[in-house]
PDB file of C-alpha atoms and ligand atoms in Angstrom:
ATOM      1  CA  UNK T   1      23.843  21.215  62.074  1.00 97.00           C
ATOM      2  CA  UNK T   2      22.951  24.823  62.681  1.00 98.00           C
ATOM      3  CA  UNK T   3      22.945  27.488  59.976  1.00 98.00           C
ATOM      4  CA  UNK T   4      23.265  30.953  61.458  1.00 98.00           C
ATOM      5  CA  UNK T   5      22.419  34.216  59.742  1.00 98.00           C
ATOM      6  CA  UNK T   6      19.515  36.272  58.561  1.00 97.00           C
ATOM      7  CA  UNK T   7      17.658  35.594  55.358  1.00 97.00           C
ATOM      8  CA  UNK T   8      18.170  39.160  54.197  1.00 96.00           C
ATOM      9  CA  UNK T   9      21.661  37.893  53.314  1.00 97.00           C
ATOM     10  CA  UNK T  10      21.872  36.417  49.805  1.00 98.00           C
ATOM     11  CA  UNK T  11      24.593  34.063  51.051  1.00 98.00           C
ATOM     12  CA  UNK T  12      22.536  32.690  53.927  1.00 98.00           C
ATOM     13  CA  UNK T  13      19.545  32.268  51.660  1.00 98.00           C
ATOM     14  CA  UNK T  14      21.570  30.477  48.976  1.00 98.00           C
ATOM     15  CA  UNK T  15      23.009  28.076  51.537  1.00 98.00           C
ATOM     16  CA  UNK T  16      19.593  27.389  53.105  1.00 98.00           C
ATOM     17  CA  UNK T  17      17.843  26.767  49.785  1.00 98.00           C
ATOM     18  CA  UNK T  18      20.678  24.558  48.535  1.00 98.00           C
ATOM     19  CA  UNK T  19      20.808  22.542  51.762  1.00 98.00           C
ATOM     20  CA  UNK T  20      17.061  21.987  51.615  1.00 98.00           C
ATOM     21  CA  UNK T  21      17.163  20.889  47.969  1.00 98.00           C
ATOM     22  CA  UNK T  22      19.968  18.477  48.833  1.00 98.00           C
ATOM     23  CA  UNK T  23      17.790  17.003  51.592  1.00 98.00           C
ATOM     24  CA  UNK T  24      20.289  17.843  54.337  1.00 98.00           C
ATOM     25  CA  UNK T  25      18.878  18.198  57.853  1.00 98.00           C
ATOM     26  CA  UNK T  26      19.846  21.470  59.529  1.00 98.00           C
ATOM     27  CA  UNK T  27      18.354  24.009  61.871  1.00 98.00           C
ATOM     28  CA  UNK T  28      18.391  27.722  61.224  1.00 98.00           C
ATOM     29  CA  UNK T  29      18.942  30.591  63.651  1.00 98.00           C
ATOM     30  CA  UNK T  30      18.269  34.127  62.506  1.00 97.00           C
ATOM     31  CA  UNK T  31      20.977  36.304  64.062  1.00 97.00           C
ATOM     32  CA  UNK T  32      22.040  39.647  62.589  1.00 96.00           C
ATOM     33  CA  UNK T  33      25.739  40.420  62.064  1.00 96.00           C
ATOM     34  CA  UNK T  34      24.904  44.061  62.794  1.00 94.00           C
ATOM     35  CA  UNK T  35      22.017  44.254  65.266  1.00 94.00           C
ATOM     36  CA  UNK T  36      22.995  41.128  67.260  1.00 95.00           C
ATOM     37  CA  UNK T  37      26.753  41.484  66.971  1.00 97.00           C
ATOM     38  CA  UNK T  38      27.588  40.219  70.462  1.00 97.00           C
ATOM     39  CA  UNK T  39      25.363  37.172  70.067  1.00 97.00           C
ATOM     40  CA  UNK T  40      26.909  36.467  66.659  1.00 97.00           C
ATOM     41  CA  UNK T  41      30.432  36.856  68.005  1.00 97.00           C
ATOM     42  CA  UNK T  42      29.746  34.023  70.470  1.00 96.00           C
ATOM     43  CA  UNK T  43      28.828  31.749  67.567  1.00 96.00           C
ATOM     44  CA  UNK T  44      31.603  32.899  65.246  1.00 97.00           C
ATOM     45  CA  UNK T  45      34.192  35.435  66.447  1.00 97.00           C
ATOM     46  CA  UNK T  46      34.575  36.569  62.825  1.00 98.00           C
ATOM     47  CA  UNK T  47      30.923  37.774  62.809  1.00 98.00           C
ATOM     48  CA  UNK T  48      30.264  36.484  59.291  1.00 98.00           C
ATOM     49  CA  UNK T  49      26.965  35.226  57.940  1.00 98.00           C
ATOM     50  CA  UNK T  50      26.327  32.522  57.031  1.00 98.00           C
ATOM     51  CA  UNK T  51      28.086  30.435  59.652  1.00 98.00           C
ATOM     52  CA  UNK T  52      27.453  26.721  59.945  1.00 98.00           C
ATOM     53  CA  UNK T  53      27.989  24.907  63.212  1.00 98.00           C
ATOM     54  CA  UNK T  54      28.525  21.233  62.451  1.00 97.00           C
ATOM     55  CA  UNK T  55      27.382  18.446  64.743  1.00 95.00           C
ATOM     56  CA  UNK T  56      30.981  17.980  65.954  1.00 96.00           C
ATOM     57  CA  UNK T  57      31.196  21.697  66.798  1.00 96.00           C
ATOM     58  CA  UNK T  58      33.283  22.731  63.785  1.00 97.00           C
ATOM     59  CA  UNK T  59      32.402  26.193  62.505  1.00 97.00           C
ATOM     60  CA  UNK T  60      32.353  26.767  58.743  1.00 98.00           C
ATOM     61  CA  UNK T  61      31.915  30.194  57.176  1.00 97.00           C
ATOM     62  CA  UNK T  62      31.821  31.201  53.483  1.00 98.00           C
ATOM     63  CA  UNK T  63      28.663  30.078  51.744  1.00 98.00           C
ATOM     64  CA  UNK T  64      30.462  28.109  49.022  1.00 98.00           C
ATOM     65  CA  UNK T  65      32.229  26.030  51.695  1.00 98.00           C
ATOM     66  CA  UNK T  66      28.983  25.527  53.609  1.00 98.00           C
ATOM     67  CA  UNK T  67      27.366  24.323  50.392  1.00 98.00           C
ATOM     68  CA  UNK T  68      30.412  22.126  49.781  1.00 98.00           C
ATOM     69  CA  UNK T  69      29.840  20.589  53.216  1.00 98.00           C
ATOM     70  CA  UNK T  70      26.128  20.075  52.488  1.00 98.00           C
ATOM     71  CA  UNK T  71      27.126  18.329  49.259  1.00 98.00           C
ATOM     72  CA  UNK T  72      29.588  16.110  51.132  1.00 98.00           C
ATOM     73  CA  UNK T  73      26.876  15.176  53.643  1.00 98.00           C
ATOM     74  CA  UNK T  74      24.317  14.541  50.880  1.00 98.00           C
ATOM     75  CA  UNK T  75      26.803  12.655  48.717  1.00 98.00           C
ATOM     76  CA  UNK T  76      25.723  14.643  45.669  1.00 98.00           C
ATOM     77  CA  UNK T  77      25.601  18.117  44.235  1.00 98.00           C
ATOM     78  CA  UNK T  78      22.899  20.049  42.386  1.00 98.00           C
ATOM     79  CA  UNK T  79      25.315  20.832  39.563  1.00 98.00           C
ATOM     80  CA  UNK T  80      24.729  19.049  36.221  1.00 97.00           C
ATOM     81  CA  UNK T  81      27.220  16.328  35.281  1.00 96.00           C
ATOM     82  CA  UNK T  82      27.414  16.918  31.532  1.00 97.00           C
ATOM     83  CA  UNK T  83      30.685  18.886  31.121  1.00 97.00           C
ATOM     84  CA  UNK T  84      29.279  21.719  28.964  1.00 97.00           C
ATOM     85  CA  UNK T  85      26.278  22.309  31.205  1.00 97.00           C
ATOM     86  CA  UNK T  86      28.459  21.973  34.290  1.00 98.00           C
ATOM     87  CA  UNK T  87      30.960  24.603  33.155  1.00 98.00           C
ATOM     88  CA  UNK T  88      28.156  26.938  32.123  1.00 98.00           C
ATOM     89  CA  UNK T  89      26.549  26.500  35.519  1.00 98.00           C
ATOM     90  CA  UNK T  90      29.842  27.168  37.337  1.00 98.00           C
ATOM     91  CA  UNK T  91      30.304  30.295  35.237  1.00 98.00           C
ATOM     92  CA  UNK T  92      26.774  31.576  35.865  1.00 98.00           C
ATOM     93  CA  UNK T  93      26.954  30.789  39.581  1.00 98.00           C
ATOM     94  CA  UNK T  94      30.120  32.884  39.790  1.00 98.00           C
ATOM     95  CA  UNK T  95      28.527  35.766  37.895  1.00 98.00           C
ATOM     96  CA  UNK T  96      25.490  35.686  40.194  1.00 98.00           C
ATOM     97  CA  UNK T  97      27.739  35.666  43.269  1.00 98.00           C
ATOM     98  CA  UNK T  98      29.539  38.732  41.918  1.00 98.00           C
ATOM     99  CA  UNK T  99      26.138  40.409  41.421  1.00 98.00           C
ATOM    100  CA  UNK T 100      25.269  39.704  45.062  1.00 98.00           C
ATOM    101  CA  UNK T 101      28.735  40.852  46.227  1.00 98.00           C
ATOM    102  CA  UNK T 102      28.421  44.130  44.346  1.00 98.00           C
ATOM    103  CA  UNK T 103      24.894  44.743  45.634  1.00 98.00           C
ATOM    104  CA  UNK T 104      26.166  44.169  49.177  1.00 98.00           C
ATOM    105  CA  UNK T 105      29.064  46.531  48.395  1.00 97.00           C
ATOM    106  CA  UNK T 106      26.686  49.269  47.261  1.00 97.00           C
ATOM    107  CA  UNK T 107      24.620  48.863  50.408  1.00 95.00           C
ATOM    108  CA  UNK T 108      27.701  48.965  52.651  1.00 94.00           C
ATOM    109  CA  UNK T 109      29.008  52.099  50.889  1.00 94.00           C
ATOM    110  CA  UNK T 110      25.689  53.753  51.694  1.00 91.00           C
ATOM    111  CA  UNK T 111      26.250  53.088  55.379  1.00 90.00           C
ATOM    112  CA  UNK T 112      29.159  55.555  55.336  1.00 93.00           C
ATOM    113  CA  UNK T 113      28.573  59.200  56.205  1.00 95.00           C
ATOM    114  CA  UNK T 114      28.113  61.167  52.960  1.00 91.00           C
ATOM    115  CA  UNK T 115      31.501  62.921  53.305  1.00 93.00           C
ATOM    116  CA  UNK T 116      33.352  59.592  53.453  1.00 94.00           C
ATOM    117  CA  UNK T 117      31.867  58.133  50.288  1.00 93.00           C
ATOM    118  CA  UNK T 118      34.090  57.869  47.233  1.00 93.00           C
ATOM    119  CA  UNK T 119      32.080  58.408  44.055  1.00 94.00           C
ATOM    120  CA  UNK T 120      34.490  56.640  41.626  1.00 95.00           C
ATOM    121  CA  UNK T 121      34.327  53.481  43.755  1.00 95.00           C
ATOM    122  CA  UNK T 122      30.533  53.659  43.956  1.00 95.00           C
ATOM    123  CA  UNK T 123      30.386  54.044  40.167  1.00 96.00           C
ATOM    124  CA  UNK T 124      32.764  51.121  39.697  1.00 98.00           C
ATOM    125  CA  UNK T 125      30.716  48.698  41.790  1.00 98.00           C
ATOM    126  CA  UNK T 126      27.448  49.866  40.228  1.00 98.00           C
ATOM    127  CA  UNK T 127      28.918  49.189  36.766  1.00 98.00           C
ATOM    128  CA  UNK T 128      30.151  45.761  37.878  1.00 98.00           C
ATOM    129  CA  UNK T 129      26.693  44.969  39.275  1.00 98.00           C
ATOM    130  CA  UNK T 130      24.972  46.082  36.087  1.00 98.00           C
ATOM    131  CA  UNK T 131      27.391  44.055  33.953  1.00 98.00           C
ATOM    132  CA  UNK T 132      26.715  40.948  36.040  1.00 98.00           C
ATOM    133  CA  UNK T 133      22.960  41.508  35.647  1.00 98.00           C
ATOM    134  CA  UNK T 134      23.415  41.972  31.868  1.00 98.00           C
ATOM    135  CA  UNK T 135      25.209  38.619  31.664  1.00 98.00           C
ATOM    136  CA  UNK T 136      22.564  36.849  33.743  1.00 98.00           C
ATOM    137  CA  UNK T 137      19.746  38.390  31.705  1.00 98.00           C
ATOM    138  CA  UNK T 138      21.411  37.230  28.473  1.00 98.00           C
ATOM    139  CA  UNK T 139      21.767  33.746  29.972  1.00 98.00           C
ATOM    140  CA  UNK T 140      18.074  33.774  30.885  1.00 98.00           C
ATOM    141  CA  UNK T 141      17.184  34.780  27.304  1.00 98.00           C
ATOM    142  CA  UNK T 142      19.262  31.826  26.031  1.00 98.00           C
ATOM    143  CA  UNK T 143      17.479  29.525  28.485  1.00 97.00           C
ATOM    144  CA  UNK T 144      20.691  28.815  30.408  1.00 97.00           C
ATOM    145  CA  UNK T 145      19.125  29.764  33.727  1.00 97.00           C
ATOM    146  CA  UNK T 146      15.587  28.849  34.626  1.00 95.00           C
ATOM    147  CA  UNK T 147      13.284  27.772  37.393  1.00 95.00           C
ATOM    148  CA  UNK T 148      13.316  24.008  37.139  1.00 91.00           C
ATOM    149  CA  UNK T 149      11.971  21.406  37.205  1.00 92.00           C
ATOM    150  CA  UNK T 150      15.556  20.678  38.259  1.00 95.00           C
ATOM    151  CA  UNK T 151      17.203  23.676  39.944  1.00 98.00           C
ATOM    152  CA  UNK T 152      20.889  24.119  39.313  1.00 98.00           C
ATOM    153  CA  UNK T 153      23.187  26.245  41.482  1.00 98.00           C
ATOM    154  CA  UNK T 154      23.319  28.999  38.841  1.00 98.00           C
ATOM    155  CA  UNK T 155      19.508  29.202  38.768  1.00 98.00           C
ATOM    156  CA  UNK T 156      19.402  29.554  42.534  1.00 98.00           C
ATOM    157  CA  UNK T 157      22.233  32.084  42.737  1.00 98.00           C
ATOM    158  CA  UNK T 158      20.783  34.257  39.947  1.00 98.00           C
ATOM    159  CA  UNK T 159      17.287  34.369  41.437  1.00 98.00           C
ATOM    160  CA  UNK T 160      18.643  35.137  44.884  1.00 98.00           C
ATOM    161  CA  UNK T 161      20.938  37.903  43.623  1.00 98.00           C
ATOM    162  CA  UNK T 162      18.029  39.513  41.768  1.00 98.00           C
ATOM    163  CA  UNK T 163      15.696  39.279  44.778  1.00 98.00           C
ATOM    164  CA  UNK T 164      18.369  40.757  47.019  1.00 98.00           C
ATOM    165  CA  UNK T 165      18.906  43.688  44.627  1.00 98.00           C
ATOM    166  CA  UNK T 166      15.180  44.373  44.496  1.00 96.00           C
ATOM    167  CA  UNK T 167      14.986  44.254  48.266  1.00 96.00           C
ATOM    168  CA  UNK T 168      18.001  46.308  49.235  1.00 96.00           C
ATOM    169  CA  UNK T 169      18.981  48.573  46.309  1.00 96.00           C
ATOM    170  CA  UNK T 170      15.891  48.863  44.046  1.00 96.00           C
ATOM    171  CA  UNK T 171      17.001  52.366  43.062  1.00 95.00           C
ATOM    172  CA  UNK T 172      20.056  50.849  41.320  1.00 95.00           C
ATOM    173  CA  UNK T 173      18.146  48.079  39.563  1.00 97.00           C
ATOM    174  CA  UNK T 174      15.193  49.093  37.420  1.00 93.00           C
ATOM    175  CA  UNK T 175      13.028  46.040  36.847  1.00 85.00           C
ATOM    176  CA  UNK T 176      12.429  46.701  33.145  1.00 94.00           C
ATOM    177  CA  UNK T 177      16.116  46.689  32.209  1.00 97.00           C
ATOM    178  CA  UNK T 178      16.662  42.954  32.825  1.00 98.00           C
ATOM    179  CA  UNK T 179      13.242  41.408  32.002  1.00 97.00           C
ATOM    180  CA  UNK T 180      14.352  37.821  31.381  1.00 98.00           C
ATOM    181  CA  UNK T 181      16.265  37.675  34.658  1.00 98.00           C
ATOM    182  CA  UNK T 182      13.346  39.290  36.500  1.00 97.00           C
ATOM    183  CA  UNK T 183      10.960  36.667  35.085  1.00 97.00           C
ATOM    184  CA  UNK T 184      13.351  33.817  35.966  1.00 98.00           C
ATOM    185  CA  UNK T 185      13.681  35.089  39.524  1.00 98.00           C
ATOM    186  CA  UNK T 186       9.942  35.587  39.901  1.00 98.00           C
ATOM    187  CA  UNK T 187       9.338  31.990  38.798  1.00 98.00           C
ATOM    188  CA  UNK T 188      11.926  30.748  41.329  1.00 98.00           C
ATOM    189  CA  UNK T 189      10.374  32.819  44.125  1.00 98.00           C
ATOM    190  CA  UNK T 190       7.058  31.032  43.452  1.00 98.00           C
ATOM    191  CA  UNK T 191       8.644  27.627  44.177  1.00 98.00           C
ATOM    192  CA  UNK T 192       8.057  25.986  47.563  1.00 98.00           C
ATOM    193  CA  UNK T 193      11.752  25.906  48.446  1.00 98.00           C
ATOM    194  CA  UNK T 194      12.117  29.656  47.864  1.00 98.00           C
ATOM    195  CA  UNK T 195       8.942  30.316  49.868  1.00 98.00           C
ATOM    196  CA  UNK T 196      10.318  28.108  52.639  1.00 98.00           C
ATOM    197  CA  UNK T 197      13.307  30.514  52.872  1.00 98.00           C
ATOM    198  CA  UNK T 198      11.882  33.967  52.096  1.00 97.00           C
ATOM    199  CA  UNK T 199      13.958  37.145  52.192  1.00 96.00           C
ATOM    200  CA  UNK T 200      13.864  38.383  55.750  1.00 88.00           C
ATOM    201  CA  UNK T 201      12.156  41.770  55.392  1.00 81.00           C
ATOM    202  CA  UNK T 202      12.580  42.634  59.085  1.00 71.00           C
TER     203      UNK T 202
HETATM  204  N1  LIG S   1      31.840  35.474  50.672  1.00 56.55           N
HETATM  205  C1  LIG S   1      31.011  35.371  51.833  1.00 56.55           C
HETATM  206  C2  LIG S   1      30.237  36.668  52.025  1.00 56.55           C
HETATM  207  C3  LIG S   1      29.439  36.661  53.302  1.00 56.55           C
HETATM  208  C4  LIG S   1      29.080  38.064  53.763  1.00 56.55           C
HETATM  209  O1  LIG S   1      29.722  39.042  53.397  1.00 56.55           O
HETATM  210  N2  LIG S   1      28.055  38.140  54.620  1.00 56.55           N
HETATM  211  C5  LIG S   1      27.670  39.417  55.173  1.00 56.55           C
HETATM  212  C6  LIG S   1      26.188  39.422  55.454  1.00 56.55           C
HETATM  213  S1  LIG S   1      25.289  39.518  53.933  1.00 56.55           S
HETATM  214  C7  LIG S   1      28.423  39.618  56.477  1.00 56.55           C
HETATM  215  O2  LIG S   1      28.702  38.677  57.184  1.00 56.55           O
HETATM  216  N3  LIG S   1      28.740  40.877  56.752  1.00 56.55           N
HETATM  217  C8  LIG S   1      29.432  41.275  57.948  1.00 56.55           C
HETATM  218  C9  LIG S   1      30.896  41.481  57.713  1.00 56.55           C
HETATM  219  O3  LIG S   1      31.399  41.211  56.615  1.00 56.55           O
HETATM  220  O4  LIG S   1      31.548  41.935  58.647  1.00 56.55           O
HETATM  221  C10 LIG S   1      30.067  34.167  51.697  1.00 56.55           C
HETATM  222  O5  LIG S   1      29.818  33.744  50.555  1.00 56.55           O
HETATM  223  O6  LIG S   1      29.627  33.619  52.713  1.00 56.55           O
END
């Protein structure tokens, strides 16, 4: 299997870290959806990262579906089985994905020429991002996201969303405002599996 996409993408990174923790064998190719558009188009005409090319040639995009496939291959998931913990983890994973989505949205808005930016939309997505970070920080205070020893999908998604925000939109995300989440993410970044798939700073 081949996972395609750069590790500056929170979705690519989440898929890679999850696949590794599940013990699934895959290769990784770092191709940018912007700088290497033509090369990416040959792999996936939709030019979306991550894209997974399966051994039978099937192409899967959308990180949740790629992770679903990794789980099918591994015959297990990282999610806890106890219903309360499982629902909490599903909820927190979703919140962390929204945080990443909104951070990506802010970054994409900034790619527009100044005159084409729409301030109410920018304010809306910044508020949504900050609300998602509030919820994750509160979860970290309650001990509902952490850094192991067992990593759950919500732990991974939260740490990745925070790292992505710090990397790409630090001006929107002051470190001191969400200290518990920052500490959780820092502890995750110190783990071997996170170091194996570092944010691509290129
Ligand atoms: N919901 C998708 C989001 C993936 C996504 O938006 N990836 C970005 C890179 S971070 C991308 O492919 N951008 C190019 C585009 O949307 O045209 C997922 O979870 O895989």
